[in-house]
Amino acid sequence: MRRNCLRLPALLMSIPFLVAAYSGCAKEENVANQPIVRKAVPKKTAEAVAAHSGGDNTVAVKAAEAPAYNPAGKRDPFMPFLRPVVKVPVTVEVPTGPPTLLTQDLGAFKYVGMIWTPRAVRGLVEDVDGKGYTVTVGSHLGRGGAVVTRINDKEIVVKESSRDYAGAEVVRETSLKLKSAGGKR
């Protein structure tokens, strides 16, 4: 009894497979009996299309035109999603003054004195070679293009601007203290 119960579902499940196999075989026999014919298809030219349409050239023009790809407004698939930031070069004013004041570091100068004139106060600075220079408010000093902002009897205040890694402007104020004859401040 048990054997008969197992045979019935197996028989019902095999019926669709048998039908599919039989129908597939029948189609193969029909395809196999058909001859394979290969013919070269000639390309139609604009004149042939015009002659076929009765001399109307508008059909020939439409047949000759092919749709063109327009990439306007579409994303380039070969460009990366994250584009590198292009930094705009900053225009820097060319400072004027003696070349040695602009080619040495700011730390290479020391403040040695000041001169009072009827027009302005001038500061005396000296480089590492012992050469002396006079600077006024607005003079450029050092490689970074630092500008002298204030001169008094104890120090010269210099403002230097630069850019950090993110491109933000960083302003730094430094001062050159007056050196006395004994080397003390």
mmCIF file of C-alpha atoms in Angstrom, residues 58-179:
data_model
loop_
_atom_site.group_PDB
_atom_site.id
_atom_site.type_symbol
_atom_site.label_atom_id
_atom_site.label_comp_id
_atom_site.label_asym_id
_atom_site.label_seq_id
_atom_site.Cartn_x
_atom_site.Cartn_y
_atom_site.Cartn_z
ATOM 1 C CA THR A 58 13.135 64.063 -48.159
ATOM 2 C CA VAL A 59 12.919 60.322 -47.507
ATOM 3 C CA ALA A 60 16.530 59.890 -48.600
ATOM 4 C CA VAL A 61 17.694 62.619 -46.248
ATOM 5 C CA LYS A 62 15.763 61.132 -43.350
ATOM 6 C CA ALA A 63 17.173 57.671 -44.053
ATOM 7 C CA ALA A 64 20.739 58.989 -44.260
ATOM 8 C CA GLU A 65 20.551 60.882 -40.948
ATOM 9 C CA ALA A 66 21.488 58.896 -37.877
ATOM 10 C CA PRO A 67 20.622 59.904 -34.315
ATOM 11 C CA ALA A 68 23.577 61.657 -32.680
ATOM 12 C CA TYR A 69 24.529 61.312 -29.024
ATOM 13 C CA ASN A 70 24.446 64.614 -27.156
ATOM 14 C CA PRO A 71 26.449 64.458 -23.880
ATOM 15 C CA ALA A 72 25.297 67.906 -22.706
ATOM 16 C CA GLY A 73 23.946 67.788 -19.177
ATOM 17 C CA LYS A 74 25.019 64.190 -18.597
ATOM 18 C CA ARG A 75 27.639 62.954 -16.140
ATOM 19 C CA ASP A 76 30.894 61.627 -17.570
ATOM 20 C CA PRO A 77 31.078 57.957 -16.487
ATOM 21 C CA PHE A 78 34.878 57.999 -16.507
ATOM 22 C CA MET A 79 35.248 60.893 -14.032
ATOM 23 C CA PRO A 80 35.549 60.003 -10.318
ATOM 24 C CA PHE A 81 32.660 60.845 -8.003
ATOM 25 C CA LEU A 82 34.879 62.872 -5.691
ATOM 26 C CA ARG A 83 36.596 65.474 -7.757
ATOM 27 C CA PRO A 84 39.863 66.944 -6.520
ATOM 28 C CA VAL A 85 39.620 70.505 -5.293
ATOM 29 C CA VAL A 86 41.321 72.872 -7.665
ATOM 30 C CA LYS A 87 42.977 75.632 -5.730
ATOM 31 C CA VAL A 88 42.877 79.031 -7.330
ATOM 32 C CA PRO A 89 46.286 80.674 -7.332
ATOM 33 C CA VAL A 90 46.424 83.682 -5.066
ATOM 34 C CA THR A 91 47.754 86.838 -6.600
ATOM 35 C CA VAL A 92 50.481 88.243 -4.413
ATOM 36 C CA GLU A 93 51.642 91.796 -4.586
ATOM 37 C CA VAL A 94 55.298 92.048 -5.424
ATOM 38 C CA PRO A 95 56.868 93.723 -2.419
ATOM 39 C CA THR A 96 59.325 96.516 -2.970
ATOM 40 C CA GLY A 97 62.503 97.082 -1.065
ATOM 41 C CA PRO A 98 66.089 95.891 -0.917
ATOM 42 C CA PRO A 99 66.365 92.305 -2.169
ATOM 43 C CA THR A 100 68.083 91.034 0.970
ATOM 44 C CA LEU A 101 65.148 92.124 3.146
ATOM 45 C CA LEU A 102 62.871 89.888 1.094
ATOM 46 C CA THR A 103 65.099 86.811 0.666
ATOM 47 C CA GLN A 104 65.915 86.060 4.297
ATOM 48 C CA ASP A 105 63.702 84.605 7.007
ATOM 49 C CA LEU A 106 62.002 86.915 9.469
ATOM 50 C CA GLY A 107 63.960 85.364 12.356
ATOM 51 C CA ALA A 108 67.252 86.369 10.718
ATOM 52 C CA PHE A 109 66.642 90.063 11.511
ATOM 53 C CA LYS A 110 67.152 91.844 14.808
ATOM 54 C CA TYR A 111 65.897 95.253 15.871
ATOM 55 C CA VAL A 112 68.873 97.459 16.813
ATOM 56 C CA GLY A 113 67.443 100.983 16.974
ATOM 57 C CA MET A 114 65.068 103.606 15.717
ATOM 58 C CA ILE A 115 65.318 106.972 14.000
ATOM 59 C CA TRP A 116 62.859 109.852 14.441
ATOM 60 C CA THR A 117 62.389 111.998 11.387
ATOM 61 C CA PRO A 118 59.941 114.865 10.885
ATOM 62 C CA ARG A 119 57.831 112.657 8.584
ATOM 63 C CA ALA A 120 57.895 109.226 10.248
ATOM 64 C CA VAL A 121 59.616 106.881 12.633
ATOM 65 C CA ARG A 122 62.088 104.481 11.077
ATOM 66 C CA GLY A 123 63.353 101.244 12.578
ATOM 67 C CA LEU A 124 66.871 99.945 12.147
ATOM 68 C CA VAL A 125 67.141 96.214 11.541
ATOM 69 C CA GLU A 126 70.241 94.130 11.020
ATOM 70 C CA ASP A 127 70.589 90.794 9.216
ATOM 71 C CA VAL A 128 72.862 87.885 10.176
ATOM 72 C CA ASP A 129 75.738 89.301 8.105
ATOM 73 C CA GLY A 130 75.633 92.539 10.094
ATOM 74 C CA LYS A 131 74.201 94.673 7.294
ATOM 75 C CA GLY A 132 71.770 97.303 8.507
ATOM 76 C CA TYR A 133 68.531 98.439 6.907
ATOM 77 C CA THR A 134 65.864 100.993 7.702
ATOM 78 C CA VAL A 135 62.195 100.057 7.647
ATOM 79 C CA THR A 136 59.028 102.118 8.005
ATOM 80 C CA VAL A 137 55.406 101.202 8.643
ATOM 81 C CA GLY A 138 54.229 99.353 5.509
ATOM 82 C CA SER A 139 57.662 97.980 4.544
ATOM 83 C CA HIS A 140 57.942 94.309 3.594
ATOM 84 C CA LEU A 141 60.303 92.172 5.613
ATOM 85 C CA GLY A 142 61.232 88.486 5.228
ATOM 86 C CA ARG A 143 60.426 85.725 2.728
ATOM 87 C CA GLY A 144 56.774 85.424 3.697
ATOM 88 C CA GLY A 145 56.062 89.011 2.711
ATOM 89 C CA ALA A 146 55.499 90.198 6.282
ATOM 90 C CA VAL A 147 54.465 93.844 6.613
ATOM 91 C CA VAL A 148 55.687 96.174 9.351
ATOM 92 C CA THR A 149 52.585 97.454 11.170
ATOM 93 C CA ARG A 150 54.031 99.355 14.148
ATOM 94 C CA ILE A 151 57.389 100.717 15.300
ATOM 95 C CA ASN A 152 57.992 101.914 18.859
ATOM 96 C CA ASP A 153 61.000 102.287 21.136
ATOM 97 C CA LYS A 154 60.867 98.649 22.352
ATOM 98 C CA GLU A 155 59.779 96.568 19.355
ATOM 99 C CA ILE A 156 58.800 96.345 15.701
ATOM 100 C CA VAL A 157 55.472 94.559 15.174
ATOM 101 C CA VAL A 158 55.244 92.598 11.947
ATOM 102 C CA LYS A 159 52.082 90.996 10.504
ATOM 103 C CA GLU A 160 52.568 87.943 8.287
ATOM 104 C CA SER A 161 49.702 86.249 6.434
ATOM 105 C CA SER A 162 49.781 82.751 4.981
ATOM 106 C CA ARG A 163 47.400 79.953 4.052
ATOM 107 C CA ASP A 164 46.896 76.726 6.015
ATOM 108 C CA TYR A 165 46.274 73.240 4.591
ATOM 109 C CA ALA A 166 42.550 73.945 4.090
ATOM 110 C CA GLY A 167 43.181 77.171 2.183
ATOM 111 C CA ALA A 168 42.065 79.513 4.976
ATOM 112 C CA GLU A 169 44.110 82.637 5.527
ATOM 113 C CA VAL A 170 46.117 82.664 8.765
ATOM 114 C CA VAL A 171 47.429 86.003 10.058
ATOM 115 C CA ARG A 172 50.319 85.876 12.499
ATOM 116 C CA GLU A 173 51.788 88.845 14.371
ATOM 117 C CA THR A 174 55.367 88.675 15.540
ATOM 118 C CA SER A 175 57.561 91.266 17.086
ATOM 119 C CA LEU A 176 61.249 92.005 16.860
ATOM 120 C CA LYS A 177 62.426 93.167 20.291
ATOM 121 C CA LEU A 178 65.067 95.858 20.652
ATOM 122 C CA LYS A 179 68.526 94.502 21.462
#
